[in-house]
């Protein structure tokens, strides 16, 4: 294990001692101890909350080696000094590292360095430096992906702290909130927030069901901040309805009628809706009338429930027990999402039931709200942030969509999220319209929803794939300048579901917005990264939220790197950067020559290359069934590969040194097609035999991450290097040849005439190893993402026109 | 979903009403209601523990349709009778079925029948029949794999029952213990049991660490039974040590020195060990001095922790905080396992710490013990049962080993468990010797263990693969006649890790033993089946353990089928049988002719067939890396298949009707090999294009199975039909040609001389569909299981000598 830990707050010795005292590691009795080994023994004694007697403790100590020859009891017997060898021998064992396997008892300091664990340089400790080293050790991450203090938490260390008076809660240690709240006593309420919407047009404002979990301490006056997750999936999913709505993608591409559209023609203008009046408030109560059993939980939220944060879930319009219709990303959905925050901050009413006769306030919160969640959940957090709603201090948006066009479309083409061929906004709406799961409610509302669904189907316009008013309404990037919340964004560089453009565009637009923003790019696909062994993501978020929501001055804003990126060439390696591509001035520029990518200043011949898109029927059917076989064949250089003549492949020199390819690779060229319509797809490839990271983290230990004491758990995982492969796709891009200039503007093309094109591929942050080659693949139909008509389309490209531009970053920046 | 539910106790109306009253569904207030719809409304009102007000309830009712047109509120308004249409419309919704998708509101009874849900025939209910129907509905399983009462439990129904006085606990409903124990209040103790062993020869009896979880009610006098799981994995695993011990399997088969062994020569005779005295007991206590944070839990145990059972985990000799050395299956391990039961039943001492100065009794138990667990855990349960230890009322052994020879060897050959090529008893011992994970302890004990390990390596004798005294000691089948515990056995018919012979031999030997025994055979591999959507396994175990451990007269012994088998041709289909093959008198008998299996009474030609075992180097290496490719090629009938000439394949007629192949297929024949040693392997195949079940259950809903209220969870899963495949392996078998008569007796063979052989293949329970063909494959090296020397071995078989005998069962028996 290599530790990548960013959330340790530099603390001076005096403050460390005060903090140790606060969490009872330093006890009054300790001051009467006269030797450093005696103090050390006392600290160690606190580290076994399981045992209540000297005898029990003696046995626990006997399990630990202090030196190569002496166990801890034996060593303590004659110890006169505590040196760093003994301290880190024992420390490494407390952190779950095994002598002989993970480190050598003869040289623990070497392991501390190799594993990247922080340590104190002193070779022999006085009382103060011992305290300091102990403080640091408690805040050091171990082999189980948790800091020592977290591991102790899971073993009951903080149980006595449950009884602390409210004034002493929450309890922060090294800038992070600790698990001193008894999760057995959580209070679970349901309320119904009245949103400024009437999406189901029943003449009454839409009520939205909200599930709240809050610490018992709120009942006795503690005000806590809120982690709010807006999740349309939260009240159930209608899989069947979604499947029924799924689109056939094996349909032909057709010529679009040319138009004269400018952006202004498709720009969405928000309208002020004609709203029913708010419900009158006759009576109020502090007590909810409804509770719930098991919410659909989210690990990161669970972690914070033990640490003095409330958690709120809402599924929004169209979900079970709420009003309204599911609209997939429109402005009403944003309003629905924000309404909950407005209630939490006292600006909107909620009621104890759907008769709405008793109003209830969020009297238990301090009014500071963060939004959390991945995918659609993170999307709604982004949407809410772009309204600038008060009280929303920060969002942690993971794998979030920033514009729905970038999720379901690309440059005038219908382009599906990976593994969801045929999905579209209407499919998603049908799926999350969970009111359909409650037949009594469905009986009343289904016909209205079906009308709405027909509207979505029409307006999303799969026929053209153009960017239109419908998509412009669903483009949060337009309102980035309104953002007031600080932002942490997390995205997978291999996420081909929510493609990297979504986070990149948001990040880029945020550059000018005066909020604190942090970006984490990992090598996974559409995953969350709370449970990695080698990265302290959860601690970072604790630091962040303790700062953002409790106002703790813990330097979260400066301790966390602006851009944290997982290296794609090694396991357990993360680097901080000042920015993504925005501060890069260098680039790699290529032209092409026969099957090669050559430096742009290289003279190239004038020459055209051709490929045909149509595949033999049997092969096409095979690829429909086995999309991975299609991708493998597409990239295979073997001449017997059945796709050899169905795409162009260009390979560069072998990189003379490691390269860091960043940002948006740009391709331009000229193309002719034998019809009056056509599409091009592009892939950028890293060619070179190498072990590469798995795109999904691998299981290390099931249920090994305790989120508190006797509370929920997560599996410990991490990315591992897989057996060597000859290549890996870095990024891709798609273009409808009629949308060469704008996704909202379709132009006519004539068969067999050459047209210039240019486009950005999905943004990257890719470490290209020395000796590897960059590859560019140009093809037509993308079996995994585009529509697949298997049409007789023949493409010609003027090779001398093709240019590939890739921004690069200096490899030594970090 | 098709429901397969066996654990409903037939209950008369009077008893049902009494039980409904006991669990407060029938309330005193209900007697004053004058109409059946009013009573029905009151019952429904109890079914929403989340809501506390009429308004809240009204909304929940509004979510349910009573008829095609009326929701429950609307219907209740004018209802004068409750008919079964309305009752089951609402009932199906309460069970999680969705109108329009899972059933039609116009005909709920059809769905009740199709889904196999029990129902009351009355078309209009009087008060009594309504109660009865309600009782049955509460005990009916829904779409989420839980009964309605279980679903209500997860929503808090039984929370008020936490306060019941001890005299009213446990609470049984329909013969099964209910979750009326607050798992937040569980008490966790550690004690150290003194075993009658000194396996580490330190002159002191081995102390064994035991982790106990017990309901808080035990502190106030409730005596509870114990689910005891003996798991050598429980305190951690030393993966590195196991890997280091792994054996190279790419070694040649060699000729064994012929011997004159009879069974008596290899029979293990237990010896009375020379034991140190018991530790003197000076003081005693009722209170433990040590506790623990998070145990390595087992879902089935967790479920029972909410229902009035204690759970005990012990990892046995050689594990963290215990004494002794890990011995993989020897008699000491059994003694270590049983010692815990002896303590639980007052016959052995335990101490509160490892200084053993304070003794502690298991004063909180009623002395009834069950053992649970899968694989090694179930093996130890089996081992303990074969001692006949008092207090062990029953074991539920899942995928258990009954003889370690059948796990690591077969008919004189080293034969690995699937996916664990190279593993052996010494590897497993190194892995579970978790004392090595505590360096202080390891420092004292490792050298002794290394000696022990060298002994295991020697005695297991990979050189010959013979059955010897070492293996005879590890053969629990020898002591089956001592078993006094009732037994439930669960095993996968596709379990090639712990192969089916293990359960079949135990089952067969148990036929004469006067205990109640039940067998469940599923279509999975080495899995547990607690969380299947379509089978009420957990309920069955509740019925069983309520009976076995609390002495409840719930007819568990007769309600559960003797042999319950999952059909391999359809999803969600289970049949009960009186026995496995023991009551079968019919069989299919084949001889062979060229490439065919022909009926045994068919005249066949005299003729020999040949194959060579040696593969081209490159192909061999490919198969080493890709064992599944090897198995696919082995069974492929294509003449271009590279294994075509490396095995013999015979196929039968197309079955004229469905066949149920059961028990131990028997193969005989005569073979010559070009060396003075050799091996044969056999596979039985089901040929026929068909959708077949996945061998692992597929995820239906993560964390959807609540094991109590705000307690631990399991994922809901089930086996699904996968895309059609042309064949499936039914079973296999292996034979060292020098062990044609006994695994303990090696005979000489001469090169190129023919020798008769016969063997049983691993036992089966296989539904062969009409039109499918039986295939027999005869080959040499089994890449997945045997050693793989890739030697120049050439085999000839006299085709006219080959016979295949397969017991069959009448397909209509069930």
mmCIF file of C-alpha atoms in Angstrom, chain A residues 103-210:
data_model
loop_
_atom_site.group_PDB
_atom_site.id
_atom_site.type_symbol
_atom_site.label_atom_id
_atom_site.label_comp_id
_atom_site.label_asym_id
_atom_site.label_seq_id
_atom_site.Cartn_x
_atom_site.Cartn_y
_atom_site.Cartn_z
ATOM 1 C CA UNK A 103 8.019 -3.834 6.815
ATOM 2 C CA UNK A 104 11.162 -4.917 8.572
ATOM 3 C CA UNK A 105 11.354 -4.546 12.368
ATOM 4 C CA UNK A 106 14.997 -3.654 11.880
ATOM 5 C CA UNK A 107 14.111 -0.576 9.837
ATOM 6 C CA UNK A 108 10.571 0.720 10.292
ATOM 7 C CA UNK A 109 11.559 4.198 9.139
ATOM 8 C CA UNK A 110 12.269 2.888 5.668
ATOM 9 C CA UNK A 111 8.725 1.533 5.479
ATOM 10 C CA UNK A 112 7.275 4.767 6.847
ATOM 11 C CA UNK A 113 8.965 6.544 3.962
ATOM 12 C CA UNK A 114 8.120 3.926 1.324
ATOM 13 C CA UNK A 115 4.449 3.819 2.287
ATOM 14 C CA UNK A 116 4.397 7.628 2.458
ATOM 15 C CA UNK A 117 3.420 7.821 6.102
ATOM 16 C CA UNK A 118 4.155 11.052 7.943
ATOM 17 C CA UNK A 119 6.631 10.790 10.802
ATOM 18 C CA UNK A 120 8.530 12.711 13.396
ATOM 19 C CA UNK A 121 12.230 12.930 12.791
ATOM 20 C CA UNK A 122 13.395 12.802 16.425
ATOM 21 C CA UNK A 123 15.312 9.646 17.143
ATOM 22 C CA UNK A 124 14.513 9.706 20.859
ATOM 23 C CA UNK A 125 11.351 11.323 22.146
ATOM 24 C CA UNK A 126 10.882 13.599 25.092
ATOM 25 C CA UNK A 127 7.370 13.809 26.495
ATOM 26 C CA UNK A 128 6.333 16.593 24.189
ATOM 27 C CA UNK A 129 7.702 15.073 21.025
ATOM 28 C CA UNK A 130 6.180 11.746 22.026
ATOM 29 C CA UNK A 131 2.804 13.425 22.311
ATOM 30 C CA UNK A 132 3.345 15.017 18.966
ATOM 31 C CA UNK A 133 4.390 11.758 17.315
ATOM 32 C CA UNK A 134 1.356 10.076 18.850
ATOM 33 C CA UNK A 135 -0.907 12.808 17.551
ATOM 34 C CA UNK A 136 0.516 12.355 14.098
ATOM 35 C CA UNK A 137 0.182 8.582 14.312
ATOM 36 C CA UNK A 138 -3.505 8.862 15.220
ATOM 37 C CA UNK A 139 -3.958 10.914 12.071
ATOM 38 C CA UNK A 140 -2.018 8.532 9.863
ATOM 39 C CA UNK A 141 -3.782 6.145 7.511
ATOM 40 C CA UNK A 142 -3.193 2.445 7.848
ATOM 41 C CA UNK A 143 -3.382 -0.664 5.732
ATOM 42 C CA UNK A 144 -7.157 -0.782 6.155
ATOM 43 C CA UNK A 145 -7.683 2.585 4.493
ATOM 44 C CA UNK A 146 -8.488 4.371 7.732
ATOM 45 C CA UNK A 147 -6.508 6.560 10.082
ATOM 46 C CA UNK A 148 -5.640 5.101 13.457
ATOM 47 C CA UNK A 149 -8.208 7.313 15.151
ATOM 48 C CA UNK A 150 -10.840 6.027 12.727
ATOM 49 C CA UNK A 151 -9.819 2.437 13.395
ATOM 50 C CA UNK A 152 -10.101 3.136 17.118
ATOM 51 C CA UNK A 153 -13.515 4.675 16.496
ATOM 52 C CA UNK A 154 -14.693 1.430 14.932
ATOM 53 C CA UNK A 155 -13.468 -0.368 18.030
ATOM 54 C CA UNK A 156 -15.463 1.833 20.396
ATOM 55 C CA UNK A 157 -12.989 4.536 21.389
ATOM 56 C CA UNK A 158 -15.512 7.348 21.176
ATOM 57 C CA UNK A 159 -18.437 5.582 22.877
ATOM 58 C CA UNK A 160 -17.870 7.446 26.171
ATOM 59 C CA UNK A 161 -18.035 10.691 24.187
ATOM 60 C CA UNK A 162 -21.665 10.055 23.253
ATOM 61 C CA UNK A 163 -22.484 11.528 26.663
ATOM 62 C CA UNK A 164 -20.673 14.819 26.109
ATOM 63 C CA UNK A 165 -22.859 17.888 26.611
ATOM 64 C CA UNK A 166 -24.112 19.525 23.422
ATOM 65 C CA UNK A 167 -21.749 22.449 23.928
ATOM 66 C CA UNK A 168 -18.836 20.079 23.330
ATOM 67 C CA UNK A 169 -20.306 18.703 20.122
ATOM 68 C CA UNK A 170 -19.369 18.284 17.386
ATOM 69 C CA UNK A 171 -15.894 17.261 18.367
ATOM 70 C CA UNK A 172 -13.140 18.083 15.916
ATOM 71 C CA UNK A 173 -9.775 16.393 15.897
ATOM 72 C CA UNK A 174 -7.099 17.528 13.480
ATOM 73 C CA UNK A 175 -9.703 19.633 11.738
ATOM 74 C CA UNK A 176 -12.140 16.820 11.131
ATOM 75 C CA UNK A 177 -15.436 15.982 12.876
ATOM 76 C CA UNK A 178 -15.261 12.781 14.914
ATOM 77 C CA UNK A 179 -17.832 10.025 15.407
ATOM 78 C CA UNK A 180 -19.113 11.075 18.827
ATOM 79 C CA UNK A 181 -22.796 10.773 17.859
ATOM 80 C CA UNK A 182 -24.646 7.559 18.615
ATOM 81 C CA UNK A 183 -26.108 6.404 15.323
ATOM 82 C CA UNK A 184 -28.458 4.049 17.176
ATOM 83 C CA UNK A 185 -30.301 7.129 18.369
ATOM 84 C CA UNK A 186 -30.725 8.891 15.034
ATOM 85 C CA UNK A 187 -34.104 10.550 14.569
ATOM 86 C CA UNK A 188 -35.866 9.876 11.281
ATOM 87 C CA UNK A 189 -38.533 12.277 10.071
ATOM 88 C CA UNK A 190 -40.584 12.644 6.929
ATOM 89 C CA UNK A 191 -41.879 16.063 5.906
ATOM 90 C CA UNK A 192 -43.506 17.433 2.755
ATOM 91 C CA UNK A 193 -41.973 20.587 1.318
ATOM 92 C CA UNK A 194 -44.143 22.867 -0.760
ATOM 93 C CA UNK A 195 -42.276 23.731 -3.949
ATOM 94 C CA UNK A 196 -43.001 26.811 -6.086
ATOM 95 C CA UNK A 197 -44.201 24.518 -8.847
ATOM 96 C CA UNK A 198 -47.352 22.924 -10.118
ATOM 97 C CA UNK A 199 -45.887 20.535 -12.650
ATOM 98 C CA UNK A 200 -48.843 18.196 -12.581
ATOM 99 C CA UNK A 201 -51.237 21.109 -13.113
ATOM 100 C CA UNK A 202 -53.659 20.120 -10.404
ATOM 101 C CA UNK A 203 -54.053 23.672 -9.178
ATOM 102 C CA UNK A 204 -51.978 23.005 -6.062
ATOM 103 C CA UNK A 205 -48.300 23.543 -5.534
ATOM 104 C CA UNK A 206 -46.279 20.352 -5.681
ATOM 105 C CA UNK A 207 -45.514 18.781 -2.313
ATOM 106 C CA UNK A 208 -42.173 16.990 -2.118
ATOM 107 C CA UNK A 209 -41.442 14.195 0.287
ATOM 108 C CA UNK A 210 -38.255 14.635 2.302
#
